[in-house]
mmCIF file of C-alpha atoms in Angstrom:
data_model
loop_
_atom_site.group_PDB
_atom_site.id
_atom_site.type_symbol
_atom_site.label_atom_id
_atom_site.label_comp_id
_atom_site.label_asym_id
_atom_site.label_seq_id
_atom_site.Cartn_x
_atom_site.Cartn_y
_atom_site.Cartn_z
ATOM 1 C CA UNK A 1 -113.580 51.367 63.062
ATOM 2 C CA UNK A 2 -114.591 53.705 60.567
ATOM 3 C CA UNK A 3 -112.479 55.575 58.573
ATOM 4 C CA UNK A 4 -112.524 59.101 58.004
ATOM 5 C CA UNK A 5 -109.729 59.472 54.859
ATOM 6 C CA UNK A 6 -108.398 56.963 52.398
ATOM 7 C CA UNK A 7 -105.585 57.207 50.057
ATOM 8 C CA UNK A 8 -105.083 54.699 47.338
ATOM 9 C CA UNK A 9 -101.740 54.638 45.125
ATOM 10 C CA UNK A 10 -101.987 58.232 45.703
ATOM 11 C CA UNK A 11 -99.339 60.315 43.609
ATOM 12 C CA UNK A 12 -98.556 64.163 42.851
ATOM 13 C CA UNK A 13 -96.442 65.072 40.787
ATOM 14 C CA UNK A 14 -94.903 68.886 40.076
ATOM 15 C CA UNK A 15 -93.572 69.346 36.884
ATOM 16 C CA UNK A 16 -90.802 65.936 36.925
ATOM 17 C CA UNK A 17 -90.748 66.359 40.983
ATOM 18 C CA UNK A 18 -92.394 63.691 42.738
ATOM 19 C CA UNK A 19 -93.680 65.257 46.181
ATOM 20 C CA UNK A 20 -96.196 61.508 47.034
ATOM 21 C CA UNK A 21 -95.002 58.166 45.776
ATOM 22 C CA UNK A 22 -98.235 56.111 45.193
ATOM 23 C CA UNK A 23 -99.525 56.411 48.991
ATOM 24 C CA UNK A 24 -101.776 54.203 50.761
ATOM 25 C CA UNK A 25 -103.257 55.226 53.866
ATOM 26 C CA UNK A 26 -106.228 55.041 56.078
ATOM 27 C CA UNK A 27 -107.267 57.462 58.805
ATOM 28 C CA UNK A 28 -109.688 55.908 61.525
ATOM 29 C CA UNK A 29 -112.320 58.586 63.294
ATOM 30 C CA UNK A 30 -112.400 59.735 66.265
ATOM 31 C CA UNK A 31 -108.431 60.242 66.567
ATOM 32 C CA UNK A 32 -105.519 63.040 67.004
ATOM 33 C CA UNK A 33 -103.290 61.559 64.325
ATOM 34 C CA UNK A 34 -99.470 63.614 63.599
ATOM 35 C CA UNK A 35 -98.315 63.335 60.131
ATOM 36 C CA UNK A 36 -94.264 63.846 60.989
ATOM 37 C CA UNK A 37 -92.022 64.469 58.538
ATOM 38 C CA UNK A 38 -89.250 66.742 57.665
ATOM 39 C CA UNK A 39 -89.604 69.702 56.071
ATOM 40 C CA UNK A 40 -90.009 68.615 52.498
ATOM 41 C CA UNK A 41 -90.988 65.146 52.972
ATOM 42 C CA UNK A 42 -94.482 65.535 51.461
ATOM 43 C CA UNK A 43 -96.474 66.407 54.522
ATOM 44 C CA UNK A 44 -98.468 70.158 53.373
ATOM 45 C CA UNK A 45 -98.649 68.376 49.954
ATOM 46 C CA UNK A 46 -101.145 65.423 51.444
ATOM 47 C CA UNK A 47 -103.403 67.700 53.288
ATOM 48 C CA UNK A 48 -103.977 70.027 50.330
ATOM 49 C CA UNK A 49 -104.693 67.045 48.581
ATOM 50 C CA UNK A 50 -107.531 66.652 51.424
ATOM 51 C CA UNK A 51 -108.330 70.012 51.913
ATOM 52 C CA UNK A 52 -109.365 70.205 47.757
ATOM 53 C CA UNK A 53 -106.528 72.734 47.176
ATOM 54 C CA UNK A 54 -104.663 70.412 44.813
ATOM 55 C CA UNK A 55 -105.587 67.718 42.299
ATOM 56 C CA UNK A 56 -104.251 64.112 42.606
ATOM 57 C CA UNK A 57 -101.908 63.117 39.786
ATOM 58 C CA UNK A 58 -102.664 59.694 40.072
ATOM 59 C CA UNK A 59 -104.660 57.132 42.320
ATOM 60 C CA UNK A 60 -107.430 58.866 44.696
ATOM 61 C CA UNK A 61 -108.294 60.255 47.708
ATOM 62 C CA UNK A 62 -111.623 60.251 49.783
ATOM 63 C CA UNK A 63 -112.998 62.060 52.796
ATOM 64 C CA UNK A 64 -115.553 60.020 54.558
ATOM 65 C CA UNK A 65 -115.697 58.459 51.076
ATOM 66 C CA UNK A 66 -116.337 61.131 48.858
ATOM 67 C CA UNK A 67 -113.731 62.563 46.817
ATOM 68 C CA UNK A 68 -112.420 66.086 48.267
ATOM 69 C CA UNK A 69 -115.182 68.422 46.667
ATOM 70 C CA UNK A 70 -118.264 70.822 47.739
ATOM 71 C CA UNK A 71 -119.449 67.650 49.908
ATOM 72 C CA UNK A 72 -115.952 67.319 51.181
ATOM 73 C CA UNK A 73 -115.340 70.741 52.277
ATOM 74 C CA UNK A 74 -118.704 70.910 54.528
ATOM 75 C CA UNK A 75 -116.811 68.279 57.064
ATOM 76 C CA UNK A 76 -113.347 69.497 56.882
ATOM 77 C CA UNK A 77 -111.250 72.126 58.846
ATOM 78 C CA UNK A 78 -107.987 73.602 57.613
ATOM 79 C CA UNK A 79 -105.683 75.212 59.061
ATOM 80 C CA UNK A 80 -103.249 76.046 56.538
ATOM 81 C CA UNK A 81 -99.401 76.666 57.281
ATOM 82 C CA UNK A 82 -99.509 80.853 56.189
ATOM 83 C CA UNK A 83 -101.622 83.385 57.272
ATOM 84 C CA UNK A 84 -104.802 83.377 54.987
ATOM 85 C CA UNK A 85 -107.366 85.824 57.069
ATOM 86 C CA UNK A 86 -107.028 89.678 55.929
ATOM 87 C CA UNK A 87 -105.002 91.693 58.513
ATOM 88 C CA UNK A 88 -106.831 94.791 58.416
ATOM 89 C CA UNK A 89 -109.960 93.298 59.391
ATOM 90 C CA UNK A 90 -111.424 93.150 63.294
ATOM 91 C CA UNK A 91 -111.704 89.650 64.332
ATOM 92 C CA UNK A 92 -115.515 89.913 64.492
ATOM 93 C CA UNK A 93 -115.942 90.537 60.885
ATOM 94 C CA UNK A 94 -113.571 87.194 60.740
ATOM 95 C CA UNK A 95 -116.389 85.016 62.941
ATOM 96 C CA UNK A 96 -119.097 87.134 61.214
ATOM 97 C CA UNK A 97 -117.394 85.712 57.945
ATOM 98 C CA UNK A 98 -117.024 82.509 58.902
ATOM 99 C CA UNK A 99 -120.788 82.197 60.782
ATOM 100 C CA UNK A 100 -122.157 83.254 57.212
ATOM 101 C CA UNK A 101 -119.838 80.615 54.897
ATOM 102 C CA UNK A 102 -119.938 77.401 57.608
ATOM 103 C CA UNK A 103 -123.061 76.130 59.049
ATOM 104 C CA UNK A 104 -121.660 74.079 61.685
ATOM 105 C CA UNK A 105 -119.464 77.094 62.780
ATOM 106 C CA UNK A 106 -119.712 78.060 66.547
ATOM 107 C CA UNK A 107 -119.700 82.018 67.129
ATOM 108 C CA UNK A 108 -119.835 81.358 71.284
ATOM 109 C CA UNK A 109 -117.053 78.996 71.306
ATOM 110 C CA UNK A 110 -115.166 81.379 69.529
ATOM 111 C CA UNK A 111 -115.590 83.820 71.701
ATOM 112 C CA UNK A 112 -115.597 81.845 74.868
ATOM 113 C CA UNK A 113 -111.689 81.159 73.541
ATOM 114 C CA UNK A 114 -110.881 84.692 72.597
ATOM 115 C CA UNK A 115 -112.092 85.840 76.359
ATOM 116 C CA UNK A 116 -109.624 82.828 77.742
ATOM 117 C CA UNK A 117 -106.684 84.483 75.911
ATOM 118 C CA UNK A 118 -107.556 87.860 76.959
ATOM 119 C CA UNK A 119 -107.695 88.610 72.927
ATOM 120 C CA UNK A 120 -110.039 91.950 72.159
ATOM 121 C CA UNK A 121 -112.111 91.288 69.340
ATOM 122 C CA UNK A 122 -112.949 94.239 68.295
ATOM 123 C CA UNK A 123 -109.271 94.674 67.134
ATOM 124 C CA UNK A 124 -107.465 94.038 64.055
ATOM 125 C CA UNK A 125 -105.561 90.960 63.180
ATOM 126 C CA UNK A 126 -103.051 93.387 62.179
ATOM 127 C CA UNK A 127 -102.661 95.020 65.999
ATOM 128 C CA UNK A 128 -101.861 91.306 67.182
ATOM 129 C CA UNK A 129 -98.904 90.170 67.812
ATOM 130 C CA UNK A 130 -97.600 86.994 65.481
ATOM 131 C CA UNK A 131 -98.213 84.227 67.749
ATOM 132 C CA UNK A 132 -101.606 85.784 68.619
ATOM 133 C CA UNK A 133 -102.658 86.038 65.236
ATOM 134 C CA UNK A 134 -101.542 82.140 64.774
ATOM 135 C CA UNK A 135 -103.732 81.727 67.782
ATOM 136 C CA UNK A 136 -106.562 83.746 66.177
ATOM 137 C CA UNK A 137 -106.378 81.595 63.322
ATOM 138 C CA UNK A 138 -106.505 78.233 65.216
ATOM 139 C CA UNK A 139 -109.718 79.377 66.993
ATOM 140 C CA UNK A 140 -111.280 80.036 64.166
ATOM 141 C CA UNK A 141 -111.128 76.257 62.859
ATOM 142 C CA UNK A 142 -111.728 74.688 65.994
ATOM 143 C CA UNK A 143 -114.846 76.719 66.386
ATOM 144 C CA UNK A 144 -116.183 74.525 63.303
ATOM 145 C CA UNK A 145 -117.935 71.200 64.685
ATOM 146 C CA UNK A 146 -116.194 69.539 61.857
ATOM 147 C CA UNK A 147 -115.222 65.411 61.167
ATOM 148 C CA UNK A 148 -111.768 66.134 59.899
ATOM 149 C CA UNK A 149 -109.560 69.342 61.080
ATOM 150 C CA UNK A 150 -106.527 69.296 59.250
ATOM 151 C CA UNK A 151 -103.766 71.673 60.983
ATOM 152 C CA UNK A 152 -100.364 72.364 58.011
ATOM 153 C CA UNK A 153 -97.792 72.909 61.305
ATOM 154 C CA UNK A 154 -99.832 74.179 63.968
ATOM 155 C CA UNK A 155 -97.103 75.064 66.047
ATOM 156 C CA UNK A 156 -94.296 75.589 63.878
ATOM 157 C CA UNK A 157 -93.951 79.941 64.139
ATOM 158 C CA UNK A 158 -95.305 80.474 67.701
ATOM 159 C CA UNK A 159 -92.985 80.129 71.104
ATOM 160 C CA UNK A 160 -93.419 76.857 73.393
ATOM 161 C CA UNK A 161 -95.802 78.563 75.732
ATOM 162 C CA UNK A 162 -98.047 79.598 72.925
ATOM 163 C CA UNK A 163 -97.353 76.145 71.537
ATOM 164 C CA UNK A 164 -99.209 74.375 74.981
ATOM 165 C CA UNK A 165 -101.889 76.789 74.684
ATOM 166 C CA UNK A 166 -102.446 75.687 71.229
ATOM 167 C CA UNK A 167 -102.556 72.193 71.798
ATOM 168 C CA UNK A 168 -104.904 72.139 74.819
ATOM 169 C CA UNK A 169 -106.950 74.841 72.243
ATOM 170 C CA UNK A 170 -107.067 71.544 69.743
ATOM 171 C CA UNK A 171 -107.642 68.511 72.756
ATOM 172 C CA UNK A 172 -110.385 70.639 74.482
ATOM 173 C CA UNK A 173 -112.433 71.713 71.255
ATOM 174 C CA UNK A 174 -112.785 69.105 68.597
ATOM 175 C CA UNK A 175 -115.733 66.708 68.973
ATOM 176 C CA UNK A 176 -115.075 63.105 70.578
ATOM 177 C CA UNK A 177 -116.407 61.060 66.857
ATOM 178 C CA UNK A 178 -113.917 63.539 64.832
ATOM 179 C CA UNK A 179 -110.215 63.334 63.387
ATOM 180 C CA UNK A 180 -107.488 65.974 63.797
ATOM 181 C CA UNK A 181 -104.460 65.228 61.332
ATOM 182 C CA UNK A 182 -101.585 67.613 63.044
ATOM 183 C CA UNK A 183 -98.536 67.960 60.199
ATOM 184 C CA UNK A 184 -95.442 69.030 61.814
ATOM 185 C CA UNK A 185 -91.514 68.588 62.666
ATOM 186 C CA UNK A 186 -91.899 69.029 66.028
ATOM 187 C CA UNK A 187 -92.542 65.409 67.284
ATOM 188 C CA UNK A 188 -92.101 65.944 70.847
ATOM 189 C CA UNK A 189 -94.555 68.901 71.282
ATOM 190 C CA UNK A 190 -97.419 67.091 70.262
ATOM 191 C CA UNK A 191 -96.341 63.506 71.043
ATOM 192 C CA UNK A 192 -98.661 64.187 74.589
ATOM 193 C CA UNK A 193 -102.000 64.335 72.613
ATOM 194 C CA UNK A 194 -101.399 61.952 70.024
ATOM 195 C CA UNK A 195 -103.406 58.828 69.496
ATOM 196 C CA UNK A 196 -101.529 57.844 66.042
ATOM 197 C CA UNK A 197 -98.753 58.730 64.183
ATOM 198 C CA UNK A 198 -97.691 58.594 60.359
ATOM 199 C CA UNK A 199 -94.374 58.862 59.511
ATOM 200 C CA UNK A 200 -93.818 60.809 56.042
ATOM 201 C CA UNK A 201 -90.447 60.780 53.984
ATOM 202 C CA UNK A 202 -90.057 61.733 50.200
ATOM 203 C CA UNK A 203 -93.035 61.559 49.403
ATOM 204 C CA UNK A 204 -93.544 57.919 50.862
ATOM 205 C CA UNK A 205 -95.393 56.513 54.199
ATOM 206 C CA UNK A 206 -92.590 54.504 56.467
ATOM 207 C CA UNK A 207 -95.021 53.883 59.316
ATOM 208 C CA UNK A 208 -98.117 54.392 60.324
ATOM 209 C CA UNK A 209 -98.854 52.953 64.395
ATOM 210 C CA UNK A 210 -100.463 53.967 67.503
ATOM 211 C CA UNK A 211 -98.604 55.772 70.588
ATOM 212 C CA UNK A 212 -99.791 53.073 72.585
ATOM 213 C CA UNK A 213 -97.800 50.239 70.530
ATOM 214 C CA UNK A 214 -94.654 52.485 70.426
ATOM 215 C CA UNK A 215 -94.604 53.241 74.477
ATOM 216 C CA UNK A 216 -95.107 49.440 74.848
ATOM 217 C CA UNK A 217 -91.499 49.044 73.355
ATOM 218 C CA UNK A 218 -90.462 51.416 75.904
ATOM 219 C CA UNK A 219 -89.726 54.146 73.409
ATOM 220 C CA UNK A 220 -91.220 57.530 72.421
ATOM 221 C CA UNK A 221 -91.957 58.883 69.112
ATOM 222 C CA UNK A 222 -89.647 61.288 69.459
ATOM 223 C CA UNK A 223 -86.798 58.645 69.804
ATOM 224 C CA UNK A 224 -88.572 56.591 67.450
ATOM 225 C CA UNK A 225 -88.224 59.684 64.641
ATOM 226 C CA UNK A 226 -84.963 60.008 65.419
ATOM 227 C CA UNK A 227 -84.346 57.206 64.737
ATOM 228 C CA UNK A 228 -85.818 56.461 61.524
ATOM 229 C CA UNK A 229 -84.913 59.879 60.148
ATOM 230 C CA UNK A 230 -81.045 59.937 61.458
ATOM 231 C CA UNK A 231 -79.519 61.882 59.031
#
């Protein structure tokens, strides 16, 4: 199977902080992956490293073997973990926005979503409440028929209902030959749609297996995490 991002002996450094420890890791396609962690173990850190936002300090990094970069950013989605649209805009001046800057970004779909959640487009991000803002957000970068999405804690500020809606928003609208790397703490709300699963801690990769292999043990990842990262 072909793989979609590879880290080699990856490291970032901040100042004398170490935030990745010489990472390896290989993401195939065509799979919802989590990247669990704690908060601070590395995990917003290794997808801004993906995304292009940050430079490696050492070792490299590839998206569908290119090195993040202009070529890199026409196949990947990000979702980072703070707001990043402006507030006082109406959310069709956001799709307008993003119809103009992304080629393979689908206007209907967004829509089609927005009309599911009963969300008025012609309003303001700023009118919305938080979670619906979150959700605004989300539809956005799912709307993009992209090969990677990479979501920084999807779920982390919204309630659990909003949380379902999200993930069903992420199962039902990425395309069957793409990856969606999920970052977050919350292992057993998105433990139902995971294929894979990297555990993250200190800026080092403990594990990195399928569901499938850990439900054969007769565990969950949920247990699994708790597990490893008993305090």
């Amino acid at each position: 199977m072909a793989s979609i991002l590879e880290c080699k002996h990856l490291k970032k450094q901040y100042g004398s902080f170490t935030a990745l420890k010489s990472i390896n890791l290989e993401l195939p396609e065509g799979k919802v992956i989590g990247l669990l962690g704690p908060n601070g173990s590395g995990k917003t850190t290794l997808i801004k490293l993906a995304s292009g936002l940050l430079l490696p300090t050492a070792g490299e990094i590839t998206i569908a073997g290119n090195k993040p970069g202009v070529e890199s950013k026409k196949i990947v989605a990000y979702l980072p973990e703070r707001n990043y649209l402006d507030l006082s805009r109406k959310i069709t001046k956001q799709i307008d926005f993003m119809s103009d800057f992304y080629k393979d970004f689908n206007a209907q779909r967004a829509y089609e979503m927005l009309d599911r959640l009963e969300i008025d487009p012609k309003r303001p991000l700023k009118d919305l409440s938080k979670g619906n803002r979150e959700k605004v957000q989300l539809i956005l970068v799912m709307s993009r028929d992209a090969k990677l999405y990479l979501l920084d804690e999807p779920i982390g500020g919204v309630d659990p209902a909003a949380r379902d809606y999200i993930l069903e928003t992420i199962i039902d609208n990425h395309p069957a030959d793409s990856t969606v790397l999920i970052s977050t703490h919350l292992i057993a709300d998105v433990e139902p749609v995971l294929d894979e699963f990297v555990f993250i801690r200190e800026g080092e990769i403990l594990q990195h297996s399928s569901v499938a292999e850990v439900k054969e043990t007769g565990k969950t990842v949920d247990g699994l995490f708790r597990e490893v990262f008993r305090c």
